[in-house]
C-alpha atoms as a PDB file:
ATOM      1  CA  MET A   1    -249.284 -87.885-141.490  1.00  0.00           C
ATOM      2  CA  ALA A   2    -245.616 -87.287-141.285  1.00  0.00           C
ATOM      3  CA  ALA A   3    -245.362 -87.628-145.105  1.00  0.00           C
ATOM      4  CA  LEU A   4    -248.528 -85.200-145.604  1.00  0.00           C
ATOM      5  CA  ALA A   5    -246.656 -82.558-143.272  1.00  0.00           C
ATOM      6  CA  ALA A   6    -243.384 -82.851-145.218  1.00  0.00           C
ATOM      7  CA  GLN A   7    -245.176 -82.312-148.447  1.00  0.00           C
ATOM      8  CA  GLN A   8    -246.913 -79.446-147.300  1.00  0.00           C
ATOM      9  CA  ASP A   9    -243.884 -77.862-146.036  1.00  0.00           C
ATOM     10  CA  GLU A  10    -242.161 -78.421-149.328  1.00  0.00           C
ATOM     11  CA  LEU A  11    -244.749 -76.384-151.401  1.00  0.00           C
ATOM     12  CA  THR A  12    -244.736 -73.771-148.575  1.00  0.00           C
ATOM     13  CA  ALA A  13    -241.108 -73.138-148.874  1.00  0.00           C
ATOM     14  CA  LEU A  14    -241.392 -72.948-152.675  1.00  0.00           C
ATOM     15  CA  VAL A  15    -244.137 -69.908-152.584  1.00  0.00           C
ATOM     16  CA  ALA A  16    -242.865 -68.304-149.345  1.00  0.00           C
ATOM     17  CA  PRO A  17    -240.184 -65.928-151.149  1.00  0.00           C
ATOM     18  CA  LEU A  18    -242.390 -65.368-154.334  1.00  0.00           C
ATOM     19  CA  ASP A  19    -243.325 -61.765-155.139  1.00  0.00           C
ATOM     20  CA  ASP A  20    -246.554 -60.827-156.985  1.00  0.00           C
ATOM     21  CA  ALA A  21    -244.850 -61.751-160.585  1.00  0.00           C
ATOM     22  CA  GLY A  22    -243.945 -65.160-159.220  1.00  0.00           C
ATOM     23  CA  TRP A  23    -247.505 -65.998-158.090  1.00  0.00           C
ATOM     24  CA  ALA A  24    -248.754 -64.988-161.381  1.00  0.00           C
ATOM     25  CA  ARG A  25    -246.285 -67.157-163.374  1.00  0.00           C
ATOM     26  CA  PRO A  26    -248.145 -70.115-165.468  1.00  0.00           C
ATOM     27  CA  SER A  27    -248.239 -73.380-163.653  1.00  0.00           C
ATOM     28  CA  ARG A  28    -248.163 -76.779-165.384  1.00  0.00           C
ATOM     29  CA  CYS A  29    -251.709 -76.770-164.997  1.00  0.00           C
ATOM     30  CA  GLU A  30    -253.047 -75.324-168.301  1.00  0.00           C
ATOM     31  CA  GLY A  31    -254.624 -71.956-167.654  1.00  0.00           C
ATOM     32  CA  TRP A  32    -253.666 -71.882-164.257  1.00  0.00           C
ATOM     33  CA  THR A  33    -251.225 -69.554-162.587  1.00  0.00           C
ATOM     34  CA  VAL A  34    -249.174 -70.477-159.367  1.00  0.00           C
ATOM     35  CA  SER A  35    -251.714 -68.591-157.262  1.00  0.00           C
ATOM     36  CA  ASP A  36    -254.626 -70.529-158.803  1.00  0.00           C
ATOM     37  CA  VAL A  37    -253.060 -73.821-157.827  1.00  0.00           C
ATOM     38  CA  VAL A  38    -252.210 -72.931-154.432  1.00  0.00           C
ATOM     39  CA  LEU A  39    -255.887 -71.460-154.005  1.00  0.00           C
ATOM     40  CA  HIS A  40    -257.193 -74.809-155.371  1.00  0.00           C
ATOM     41  CA  LEU A  41    -255.272 -76.441-152.676  1.00  0.00           C
ATOM     42  CA  ALA A  42    -256.482 -74.266-149.977  1.00  0.00           C
ATOM     43  CA  GLN A  43    -260.143 -74.681-151.247  1.00  0.00           C
ATOM     44  CA  THR A  44    -259.924 -78.607-151.174  1.00  0.00           C
ATOM     45  CA  ASN A  45    -258.128 -78.585-147.723  1.00  0.00           C
ATOM     46  CA  GLU A  46    -261.178 -76.633-146.475  1.00  0.00           C
ATOM     47  CA  MET A  47    -263.359 -79.537-147.817  1.00  0.00           C
ATOM     48  CA  ALA A  48    -261.136 -82.093-146.283  1.00  0.00           C
ATOM     49  CA  ILE A  49    -261.283 -80.212-142.968  1.00  0.00           C
ATOM     50  CA  GLY A  50    -265.131 -80.183-143.175  1.00  0.00           C
ATOM     51  CA  SER A  51    -265.071 -84.025-143.863  1.00  0.00           C
ATOM     52  CA  THR A  52    -263.232 -84.539-140.654  1.00  0.00           C
ATOM     53  CA  GLN A  53    -265.473 -82.341-138.662  1.00  0.00           C
ATOM     54  CA  GLY A  54    -268.864 -83.795-140.317  1.00  0.00           C
ATOM     55  CA  ARG A  55    -269.463 -80.522-142.290  1.00  0.00           C
ATOM     56  CA  PHE A  56    -268.446 -81.905-145.840  1.00  0.00           C
ATOM     57  CA  ASP A  57    -271.570 -80.906-147.475  1.00  0.00           C
ATOM     58  CA  GLU A  58    -271.845 -77.438-145.763  1.00  0.00           C
ATOM     59  CA  VAL A  59    -268.274 -76.482-146.691  1.00  0.00           C
ATOM     60  CA  ALA A  60    -268.618 -77.907-150.238  1.00  0.00           C
ATOM     61  CA  ALA A  61    -271.723 -75.981-150.667  1.00  0.00           C
ATOM     62  CA  ALA A  62    -270.288 -72.689-149.443  1.00  0.00           C
ATOM     63  CA  LEU A  63    -267.322 -73.000-151.814  1.00  0.00           C
ATOM     64  CA  ALA A  64    -269.755 -73.573-154.754  1.00  0.00           C
ATOM     65  CA  GLU A  65    -272.321 -71.069-153.833  1.00  0.00           C
ATOM     66  CA  GLY A  66    -273.702 -69.256-156.914  1.00  0.00           C
ATOM     67  CA  LEU A  67    -271.897 -71.422-159.338  1.00  0.00           C
ATOM     68  CA  PRO A  68    -273.485 -73.159-162.184  1.00  0.00           C
ATOM     69  CA  PRO A  69    -273.680 -77.190-161.878  1.00  0.00           C
ATOM     70  CA  ALA A  70    -270.570 -79.026-162.618  1.00  0.00           C
ATOM     71  CA  THR A  71    -270.523 -81.907-164.965  1.00  0.00           C
ATOM     72  CA  SER A  72    -267.395 -83.291-163.419  1.00  0.00           C
ATOM     73  CA  VAL A  73    -265.247 -82.849-160.315  1.00  0.00           C
ATOM     74  CA  ASP A  74    -262.560 -81.045-162.467  1.00  0.00           C
ATOM     75  CA  GLU A  75    -265.052 -78.711-163.799  1.00  0.00           C
ATOM     76  CA  GLY A  76    -266.340 -78.030-160.354  1.00  0.00           C
ATOM     77  CA  ALA A  77    -262.833 -77.306-159.208  1.00  0.00           C
ATOM     78  CA  GLY A  78    -262.019 -75.051-162.115  1.00  0.00           C
ATOM     79  CA  LEU A  79    -265.275 -73.127-161.304  1.00  0.00           C
ATOM     80  CA  MET A  80    -264.323 -72.713-157.613  1.00  0.00           C
ATOM     81  CA  VAL A  81    -260.868 -71.537-158.529  1.00  0.00           C
ATOM     82  CA  ALA A  82    -262.216 -69.109-161.297  1.00  0.00           C
ATOM     83  CA  ARG A  83    -264.590 -67.514-158.847  1.00  0.00           C
ATOM     84  CA  GLU A  84    -261.956 -66.421-156.482  1.00  0.00           C
ATOM     85  CA  ARG A  85    -259.238 -65.857-158.865  1.00  0.00           C
ATOM     86  CA  GLY A  86    -257.304 -62.578-158.366  1.00  0.00           C
ATOM     87  CA  ARG A  87    -257.145 -62.685-154.688  1.00  0.00           C
ATOM     88  CA  PRO A  88    -253.926 -60.800-153.283  1.00  0.00           C
ATOM     89  CA  PRO A  89    -250.975 -63.411-152.877  1.00  0.00           C
ATOM     90  CA  ALA A  90    -250.469 -62.911-149.398  1.00  0.00           C
ATOM     91  CA  GLU A  91    -254.182 -63.733-148.665  1.00  0.00           C
ATOM     92  CA  VAL A  92    -253.831 -66.864-150.700  1.00  0.00           C
ATOM     93  CA  ARG A  93    -250.584 -67.990-149.252  1.00  0.00           C
ATOM     94  CA  ALA A  94    -252.073 -67.247-145.464  1.00  0.00           C
ATOM     95  CA  ARG A  95    -255.056 -69.288-146.542  1.00  0.00           C
ATOM     96  CA  TRP A  96    -253.162 -72.215-147.716  1.00  0.00           C
ATOM     97  CA  GLN A  97    -250.938 -72.173-144.675  1.00  0.00           C
ATOM     98  CA  GLU A  98    -253.834 -72.050-142.052  1.00  0.00           C
ATOM     99  CA  GLY A  99    -255.806 -74.686-143.945  1.00  0.00           C
ATOM    100  CA  ALA A 100    -252.930 -77.181-144.267  1.00  0.00           C
ATOM    101  CA  ASN A 101    -252.231 -76.578-140.452  1.00  0.00           C
ATOM    102  CA  THR A 102    -255.726 -77.120-139.329  1.00  0.00           C
ATOM    103  CA  LEU A 103    -256.147 -80.219-141.742  1.00  0.00           C
ATOM    104  CA  ARG A 104    -253.184 -81.787-139.979  1.00  0.00           C
ATOM    105  CA  HIS A 105    -254.571 -81.145-136.615  1.00  0.00           C
ATOM    106  CA  GLU A 106    -258.181 -82.421-137.505  1.00  0.00           C
ATOM    107  CA  LEU A 107    -256.702 -85.563-139.095  1.00  0.00           C
ATOM    108  CA  SER A 108    -254.424 -86.309-136.064  1.00  0.00           C
ATOM    109  CA  ARG A 109    -257.435 -86.042-133.508  1.00  0.00           C
ATOM    110  CA  ILE A 110    -259.663 -88.755-135.077  1.00  0.00           C
ATOM    111  CA  GLU A 111    -259.058 -92.406-135.513  1.00  0.00           C
ATOM    112  CA  PRO A 112    -257.412 -93.529-138.784  1.00  0.00           C
ATOM    113  CA  ASP A 113    -259.984 -96.098-139.798  1.00  0.00           C
ATOM    114  CA  ARG A 114    -263.117 -93.584-139.055  1.00  0.00           C
ATOM    115  CA  ARG A 115    -265.266 -93.218-141.942  1.00  0.00           C
ATOM    116  CA  VAL A 116    -265.653 -89.655-143.406  1.00  0.00           C
ATOM    117  CA  GLN A 117    -267.415 -88.149-146.514  1.00  0.00           C
ATOM    118  CA  TRP A 118    -265.387 -87.176-149.590  1.00  0.00           C
ATOM    119  CA  VAL A 119    -266.102 -86.250-153.100  1.00  0.00           C
ATOM    120  CA  ALA A 120    -266.568 -89.642-154.310  1.00  0.00           C
ATOM    121  CA  GLY A 121    -268.128 -91.145-151.517  1.00  0.00           C
ATOM    122  CA  GLU A 122    -267.099 -92.312-147.829  1.00  0.00           C
ATOM    123  CA  LEU A 123    -263.621 -93.354-147.188  1.00  0.00           C
ATOM    124  CA  SER A 124    -261.354 -93.787-143.982  1.00  0.00           C
ATOM    125  CA  ALA A 125    -259.553 -90.764-142.441  1.00  0.00           C
ATOM    126  CA  ARG A 126    -256.165 -92.580-143.533  1.00  0.00           C
ATOM    127  CA  THR A 127    -257.134 -92.693-146.973  1.00  0.00           C
ATOM    128  CA  LEU A 128    -258.411 -89.061-146.911  1.00  0.00           C
ATOM    129  CA  ALA A 129    -254.906 -88.107-145.731  1.00  0.00           C
ATOM    130  CA  THR A 130    -253.358 -90.099-148.377  1.00  0.00           C
ATOM    131  CA  THR A 131    -255.596 -88.195-151.090  1.00  0.00           C
ATOM    132  CA  ARG A 132    -254.301 -85.130-149.631  1.00  0.00           C
ATOM    133  CA  LEU A 133    -250.854 -86.018-149.807  1.00  0.00           C
ATOM    134  CA  ALA A 134    -251.245 -87.242-153.438  1.00  0.00           C
ATOM    135  CA  GLU A 135    -253.018 -83.977-154.507  1.00  0.00           C
ATOM    136  CA  THR A 136    -250.497 -81.775-152.682  1.00  0.00           C
ATOM    137  CA  TRP A 137    -247.396 -83.659-154.296  1.00  0.00           C
ATOM    138  CA  ILE A 138    -248.693 -83.450-157.875  1.00  0.00           C
ATOM    139  CA  HIS A 139    -249.563 -79.788-157.515  1.00  0.00           C
ATOM    140  CA  THR A 140    -246.231 -78.993-155.755  1.00  0.00           C
ATOM    141  CA  GLY A 141    -244.698 -80.357-159.056  1.00  0.00           C
ATOM    142  CA  ASP A 142    -247.088 -78.078-161.156  1.00  0.00           C
ATOM    143  CA  VAL A 143    -245.691 -75.096-159.157  1.00  0.00           C
ATOM    144  CA  ALA A 144    -242.251 -76.249-159.357  1.00  0.00           C
ATOM    145  CA  VAL A 145    -242.291 -76.345-163.038  1.00  0.00           C
ATOM    146  CA  ALA A 146    -243.467 -72.637-162.930  1.00  0.00           C
ATOM    147  CA  LEU A 147    -240.444 -71.838-160.945  1.00  0.00           C
ATOM    148  CA  ASP A 148    -237.840 -73.879-162.996  1.00  0.00           C
ATOM    149  CA  HIS A 149    -237.341 -75.895-159.542  1.00  0.00           C
ATOM    150  CA  GLU A 150    -236.711 -79.451-159.603  1.00  0.00           C
ATOM    151  CA  VAL A 151    -238.579 -81.714-157.115  1.00  0.00           C
ATOM    152  CA  VAL A 152    -236.798 -84.696-155.912  1.00  0.00           C
ATOM    153  CA  ALA A 153    -238.815 -87.780-155.244  1.00  0.00           C
ATOM    154  CA  ASP A 154    -238.653 -89.468-151.951  1.00  0.00           C
ATOM    155  CA  ASP A 155    -240.330 -92.377-150.062  1.00  0.00           C
ATOM    156  CA  ARG A 156    -243.465 -90.372-149.603  1.00  0.00           C
ATOM    157  CA  LEU A 157    -244.396 -91.669-153.123  1.00  0.00           C
ATOM    158  CA  TRP A 158    -245.033 -95.144-151.426  1.00  0.00           C
ATOM    159  CA  HIS A 159    -248.302 -93.867-149.866  1.00  0.00           C
ATOM    160  CA  ILE A 160    -249.416 -92.415-153.361  1.00  0.00           C
ATOM    161  CA  VAL A 161    -248.490 -95.777-155.146  1.00  0.00           C
ATOM    162  CA  ARG A 162    -250.553 -97.878-152.547  1.00  0.00           C
ATOM    163  CA  LEU A 163    -253.514 -95.251-153.072  1.00  0.00           C
ATOM    164  CA  ALA A 164    -253.202 -95.926-156.826  1.00  0.00           C
ATOM    165  CA  TRP A 165    -252.992 -99.720-156.540  1.00  0.00           C
ATOM    166  CA  ARG A 166    -256.020-100.022-154.093  1.00  0.00           C
ATOM    167  CA  THR A 167    -258.454 -97.540-156.204  1.00  0.00           C
ATOM    168  CA  LEU A 168    -257.568 -99.597-159.530  1.00  0.00           C
ATOM    169  CA  PRO A 169    -261.080-101.272-159.220  1.00  0.00           C
ATOM    170  CA  TYR A 170    -262.704 -97.738-158.627  1.00  0.00           C
ATOM    171  CA  ALA A 171    -260.922 -96.344-161.714  1.00  0.00           C
ATOM    172  CA  PHE A 172    -261.698 -99.092-164.061  1.00  0.00           C
ATOM    173  CA  ALA A 173    -265.500 -98.685-162.986  1.00  0.00           C
ATOM    174  CA  GLN A 174    -265.307 -94.994-163.669  1.00  0.00           C
ATOM    175  CA  ALA A 175    -263.831 -95.593-167.041  1.00  0.00           C
ATOM    176  CA  GLY A 176    -266.599 -98.219-167.680  1.00  0.00           C
ATOM    177  CA  HIS A 177    -264.169-101.243-167.993  1.00  0.00           C
ATOM    178  CA  GLU A 178    -263.932-104.248-166.224  1.00  0.00           C
ATOM    179  CA  PRO A 179    -260.320-105.472-165.192  1.00  0.00           C
ATOM    180  CA  ALA A 180    -258.840-108.649-166.637  1.00  0.00           C
ATOM    181  CA  GLY A 181    -257.946-109.988-163.310  1.00  0.00           C
ATOM    182  CA  PRO A 182    -255.993-108.861-160.188  1.00  0.00           C
ATOM    183  CA  VAL A 183    -252.816-106.383-160.895  1.00  0.00           C
ATOM    184  CA  ALA A 184    -249.701-106.308-159.034  1.00  0.00           C
ATOM    185  CA  PHE A 185    -247.109-103.571-158.869  1.00  0.00           C
ATOM    186  CA  ALA A 186    -243.319-103.940-158.871  1.00  0.00           C
ATOM    187  CA  LEU A 187    -241.874-100.583-158.859  1.00  0.00           C
ATOM    188  CA  VAL A 188    -238.378 -98.999-158.550  1.00  0.00           C
ATOM    189  CA  ALA A 189    -238.391 -96.686-155.442  1.00  0.00           C
ATOM    190  CA  PRO A 190    -236.563 -93.363-155.325  1.00  0.00           C
ATOM    191  CA  ASN A 191    -233.666 -94.930-153.230  1.00  0.00           C
ATOM    192  CA  GLY A 192    -233.286 -97.858-155.593  1.00  0.00           C
ATOM    193  CA  ASP A 193    -235.308-100.670-153.746  1.00  0.00           C
ATOM    194  CA  THR A 194    -238.270-102.495-155.367  1.00  0.00           C
ATOM    195  CA  TRP A 195    -241.727-101.783-153.960  1.00  0.00           C
ATOM    196  CA  HIS A 196    -244.214-104.838-154.334  1.00  0.00           C
ATOM    197  CA  PHE A 197    -247.874-104.623-154.128  1.00  0.00           C
ATOM    198  CA  THR A 198    -249.215-108.029-154.429  1.00  0.00           C
ATOM    199  CA  PRO A 199    -253.146-109.073-154.448  1.00  0.00           C
ATOM    200  CA  ASP A 200    -254.239-112.108-152.622  1.00  0.00           C
ATOM    201  CA  ASP A 201    -254.988-113.944-155.863  1.00  0.00           C
ATOM    202  CA  PRO A 202    -252.262-114.517-158.621  1.00  0.00           C
ATOM    203  CA  PRO A 203    -251.994-111.416-160.643  1.00  0.00           C
ATOM    204  CA  THR A 204    -252.807-111.599-164.245  1.00  0.00           C
ATOM    205  CA  THR A 205    -251.073-108.189-164.842  1.00  0.00           C
ATOM    206  CA  THR A 206    -247.884-106.937-163.271  1.00  0.00           C
ATOM    207  CA  ILE A 207    -246.854-103.246-163.890  1.00  0.00           C
ATOM    208  CA  GLU A 208    -243.241-102.433-163.745  1.00  0.00           C
ATOM    209  CA  GLY A 209    -241.229 -99.054-163.713  1.00  0.00           C
ATOM    210  CA  THR A 210    -240.541 -96.293-161.612  1.00  0.00           C
ATOM    211  CA  ALA A 211    -242.628 -95.417-158.726  1.00  0.00           C
ATOM    212  CA  LEU A 212    -242.233 -91.872-159.796  1.00  0.00           C
ATOM    213  CA  ASP A 213    -243.667 -92.579-163.365  1.00  0.00           C
ATOM    214  CA  LEU A 214    -246.479 -94.459-161.978  1.00  0.00           C
ATOM    215  CA  CYS A 215    -247.573 -91.686-159.672  1.00  0.00           C
ATOM    216  CA  ASN A 216    -247.422 -89.172-162.261  1.00  0.00           C
ATOM    217  CA  VAL A 217    -249.749 -91.376-164.409  1.00  0.00           C
ATOM    218  CA  ALA A 218    -251.967 -92.197-161.485  1.00  0.00           C
END
């Protein structure tokens, strides 16, 4: 939760001083402006809030009302952004901030191991918080590129690395592949330490490199 709050605050600090021209700058996400990226995060935070309140289907349906069926999660996200594209920057900024604050409040009031609904199925509230951290982190980078701002990696990445490691079986399944065996991570942390993620059985594959590179790929 502390990492999620810090990541949200970092993005808020980036966009708070922007004028209308700054919000309209192209982000690292192809075809999306800074405003589009922040709008997307606001929308998906609202879905996460709905998840913590047992209203995920209701919130998702409201965001997708009137839109054509999507063939993928990415296409669905794109359609939701396109429908609300062009909102005043002040409105987008306020919506992002309100959603970020509410999400932290809702996550803090439920047990970390409580199962909640999300896009790909049920997961724990703790994992939902980590997915929100991961998405906010990568999109902070998308906004930072637009503003010629360098994002400095820190220990928040540990949670994203762990999420990537734990969801490898799901990733393989989505790609239609079967992993050759257990996978371990041995990654250089931002502070120079090594982060080890080791399965119970002896790994057949060990991925080495920097935690930042792994998070960008994941």
